[in-house]
JSON list of C-alpha atoms in Angstrom, two decimals:
[
{"chain": "A", "resi": 58, "resn": "MET", "atom": "CA", "xyz": [-0.02, -0.01, -0.05]},
{"chain": "A", "resi": 59, "resn": "THR", "atom": "CA", "xyz": [1.13, 3.51, -0.70]},
{"chain": "A", "resi": 60, "resn": "TYR", "atom": "CA", "xyz": [1.12, 5.96, 2.16]},
{"chain": "A", "resi": 61, "resn": "ASN", "atom": "CA", "xyz": [1.40, 9.81, 1.93]},
{"chain": "A", "resi": 62, "resn": "VAL", "atom": "CA", "xyz": [3.61, 11.48, 4.60]},
{"chain": "A", "resi": 63, "resn": "GLN", "atom": "CA", "xyz": [4.33, 15.04, 5.20]},
{"chain": "A", "resi": 64, "resn": "ILE", "atom": "CA", "xyz": [7.45, 16.04, 7.13]},
{"chain": "A", "resi": 65, "resn": "LYS", "atom": "CA", "xyz": [7.92, 19.52, 8.40]},
{"chain": "A", "resi": 66, "resn": "VAL", "atom": "CA", "xyz": [11.50, 20.50, 9.15]},
{"chain": "A", "resi": 67, "resn": "MET", "atom": "CA", "xyz": [12.17, 23.65, 11.13]},
{"chain": "A", "resi": 68, "resn": "PRO", "atom": "CA", "xyz": [15.20, 25.31, 12.74]},
{"chain": "A", "resi": 69, "resn": "LEU", "atom": "CA", "xyz": [15.49, 24.81, 16.52]},
{"chain": "A", "resi": 70, "resn": "LYS", "atom": "CA", "xyz": [13.86, 27.60, 18.40]},
{"chain": "A", "resi": 71, "resn": "ASP", "atom": "CA", "xyz": [17.08, 28.51, 20.23]},
{"chain": "A", "resi": 72, "resn": "LEU", "atom": "CA", "xyz": [19.05, 28.97, 17.01]},
{"chain": "A", "resi": 73, "resn": "LEU", "atom": "CA", "xyz": [19.31, 31.97, 14.80]},
{"chain": "A", "resi": 74, "resn": "ASP", "atom": "CA", "xyz": [17.36, 31.56, 11.54]},
{"chain": "A", "resi": 75, "resn": "PRO", "atom": "CA", "xyz": [19.23, 33.86, 8.98]},
{"chain": "A", "resi": 76, "resn": "GLN", "atom": "CA", "xyz": [16.82, 33.11, 6.13]},
{"chain": "A", "resi": 77, "resn": "GLY", "atom": "CA", "xyz": [13.89, 34.02, 8.37]},
{"chain": "A", "resi": 78, "resn": "LYS", "atom": "CA", "xyz": [15.60, 37.25, 9.42]},
{"chain": "A", "resi": 79, "resn": "ALA", "atom": "CA", "xyz": [16.11, 38.15, 5.72]},
{"chain": "A", "resi": 80, "resn": "VAL", "atom": "CA", "xyz": [12.51, 37.42, 4.84]},
{"chain": "A", "resi": 81, "resn": "LEU", "atom": "CA", "xyz": [11.44, 39.53, 7.97]},
{"chain": "A", "resi": 82, "resn": "GLY", "atom": "CA", "xyz": [13.61, 42.46, 6.66]},
{"chain": "A", "resi": 83, "resn": "GLY", "atom": "CA", "xyz": [11.93, 42.20, 3.23]},
{"chain": "A", "resi": 84, "resn": "LEU", "atom": "CA", "xyz": [8.47, 42.11, 4.68]},
{"chain": "A", "resi": 85, "resn": "LYS", "atom": "CA", "xyz": [9.28, 45.14, 6.78]},
{"chain": "A", "resi": 86, "resn": "ASN", "atom": "CA", "xyz": [10.60, 46.92, 3.67]},
{"chain": "A", "resi": 87, "resn": "LEU", "atom": "CA", "xyz": [7.21, 46.16, 1.95]},
{"chain": "A", "resi": 88, "resn": "GLY", "atom": "CA", "xyz": [5.43, 47.98, 4.79]},
{"chain": "A", "resi": 89, "resn": "LEU", "atom": "CA", "xyz": [4.45, 44.84, 6.75]},
{"chain": "A", "resi": 90, "resn": "GLY", "atom": "CA", "xyz": [6.02, 46.05, 10.01]},
{"chain": "A", "resi": 91, "resn": "SER", "atom": "CA", "xyz": [3.42, 44.31, 12.18]},
{"chain": "A", "resi": 92, "resn": "ILE", "atom": "CA", "xyz": [5.07, 41.00, 11.48]},
{"chain": "A", "resi": 93, "resn": "ALA", "atom": "CA", "xyz": [7.30, 40.37, 14.54]},
{"chain": "A", "resi": 94, "resn": "ASP", "atom": "CA", "xyz": [9.26, 37.16, 13.51]},
{"chain": "A", "resi": 95, "resn": "VAL", "atom": "CA", "xyz": [9.77, 34.73, 10.69]},
{"chain": "A", "resi": 96, "resn": "ARG", "atom": "CA", "xyz": [11.04, 31.16, 10.76]},
{"chain": "A", "resi": 97, "resn": "VAL", "atom": "CA", "xyz": [11.76, 29.50, 7.43]},
{"chain": "A", "resi": 98, "resn": "GLY", "atom": "CA", "xyz": [11.70, 25.73, 7.15]},
{"chain": "A", "resi": 99, "resn": "LYS", "atom": "CA", "xyz": [11.11, 22.83, 4.71]},
{"chain": "A", "resi": 100, "resn": "HIS", "atom": "CA", "xyz": [7.88, 21.03, 3.81]},
{"chain": "A", "resi": 101, "resn": "ILE", "atom": "CA", "xyz": [8.55, 17.58, 2.41]},
{"chain": "A", "resi": 102, "resn": "THR", "atom": "CA", "xyz": [5.96, 15.14, 1.04]},
{"chain": "A", "resi": 103, "resn": "LEU", "atom": "CA", "xyz": [6.84, 11.49, 0.62]},
{"chain": "A", "resi": 104, "resn": "GLN", "atom": "CA", "xyz": [4.89, 8.61, -0.97]},
{"chain": "A", "resi": 105, "resn": "ILE", "atom": "CA", "xyz": [6.01, 5.40, 0.79]},
{"chain": "A", "resi": 106, "resn": "ASP", "atom": "CA", "xyz": [5.15, 1.88, -0.24]},
{"chain": "A", "resi": 107, "resn": "ALA", "atom": "CA", "xyz": [4.84, -0.10, 2.99]},
{"chain": "A", "resi": 108, "resn": "ALA", "atom": "CA", "xyz": [2.80, -3.01, 4.39]},
{"chain": "A", "resi": 109, "resn": "SER", "atom": "CA", "xyz": [1.32, -0.78, 7.18]},
{"chain": "A", "resi": 110, "resn": "GLU", "atom": "CA", "xyz": [1.01, 2.79, 8.45]},
{"chain": "A", "resi": 111, "resn": "THR", "atom": "CA", "xyz": [3.44, 1.93, 11.21]},
{"chain": "A", "resi": 112, "resn": "GLU", "atom": "CA", "xyz": [6.06, 0.70, 8.78]},
{"chain": "A", "resi": 113, "resn": "ALA", "atom": "CA", "xyz": [5.60, 3.89, 6.59]},
{"chain": "A", "resi": 114, "resn": "ARG", "atom": "CA", "xyz": [6.03, 6.03, 9.70]},
{"chain": "A", "resi": 115, "resn": "GLN", "atom": "CA", "xyz": [9.16, 4.14, 10.63]},
{"chain": "A", "resi": 116, "resn": "ILE", "atom": "CA", "xyz": [10.59, 4.63, 7.02]},
{"chain": "A", "resi": 117, "resn": "ALA", "atom": "CA", "xyz": [9.71, 8.43, 7.18]},
{"chain": "A", "resi": 118, "resn": "GLU", "atom": "CA", "xyz": [11.41, 8.57, 10.59]},
{"chain": "A", "resi": 119, "resn": "GLU", "atom": "CA", "xyz": [14.53, 6.93, 9.28]},
{"chain": "A", "resi": 120, "resn": "ALA", "atom": "CA", "xyz": [14.63, 9.24, 6.26]},
{"chain": "A", "resi": 121, "resn": "SER", "atom": "CA", "xyz": [14.32, 12.34, 8.52]},
{"chain": "A", "resi": 122, "resn": "LYS", "atom": "CA", "xyz": [16.99, 11.27, 10.87]},
{"chain": "A", "resi": 123, "resn": "LYS", "atom": "CA", "xyz": [19.42, 10.17, 8.02]},
{"chain": "A", "resi": 124, "resn": "LEU", "atom": "CA", "xyz": [18.98, 12.82, 5.46]},
{"chain": "A", "resi": 125, "resn": "LEU", "atom": "CA", "xyz": [15.98, 15.28, 5.65]},
{"chain": "A", "resi": 126, "resn": "ALA", "atom": "CA", "xyz": [16.83, 17.01, 8.92]},
{"chain": "A", "resi": 127, "resn": "ASN", "atom": "CA", "xyz": [20.01, 18.03, 10.71]},
{"chain": "A", "resi": 128, "resn": "PRO", "atom": "CA", "xyz": [19.31, 17.17, 14.37]},
{"chain": "A", "resi": 129, "resn": "VAL", "atom": "CA", "xyz": [22.04, 19.62, 15.50]},
{"chain": "A", "resi": 130, "resn": "MET", "atom": "CA", "xyz": [20.11, 22.60, 13.99]},
{"chain": "A", "resi": 131, "resn": "GLU", "atom": "CA", "xyz": [16.64, 21.37, 13.14]},
{"chain": "A", "resi": 132, "resn": "PHE", "atom": "CA", "xyz": [13.56, 19.40, 14.40]},
{"chain": "A", "resi": 133, "resn": "TYR", "atom": "CA", "xyz": [10.98, 17.66, 12.37]},
{"chain": "A", "resi": 134, "resn": "GLU", "atom": "CA", "xyz": [7.35, 16.45, 12.62]},
{"chain": "A", "resi": 135, "resn": "ILE", "atom": "CA", "xyz": [5.91, 13.62, 10.71]},
{"chain": "A", "resi": 136, "resn": "GLU", "atom": "CA", "xyz": [2.22, 13.52, 9.71]},
{"chain": "A", "resi": 137, "resn": "MET", "atom": "CA", "xyz": [0.43, 10.74, 7.88]},
{"chain": "A", "resi": 138, "resn": "ILE", "atom": "CA", "xyz": [-2.03, 12.33, 5.32]},
{"chain": "A", "resi": 139, "resn": "GLN", "atom": "CA", "xyz": [-4.88, 10.79, 3.22]}
]
């Protein structure tokens, strides 16, 4: 069976997000000064062939740990979607 999985990867809250700061500066230059902070991350969608939802989640977890997220600088969340 094929499972659709979304993985959200974001910078750790305690770390500086230079890309987010650059976007925030651009938004302020556009007159959107009411925006206080911006964090920029990645949204990854996988289609995984697996025997069960549990196996698909385990595969997504392994992919996240080994390649999709850097645990020193980022955290990730996995969501099974329809």
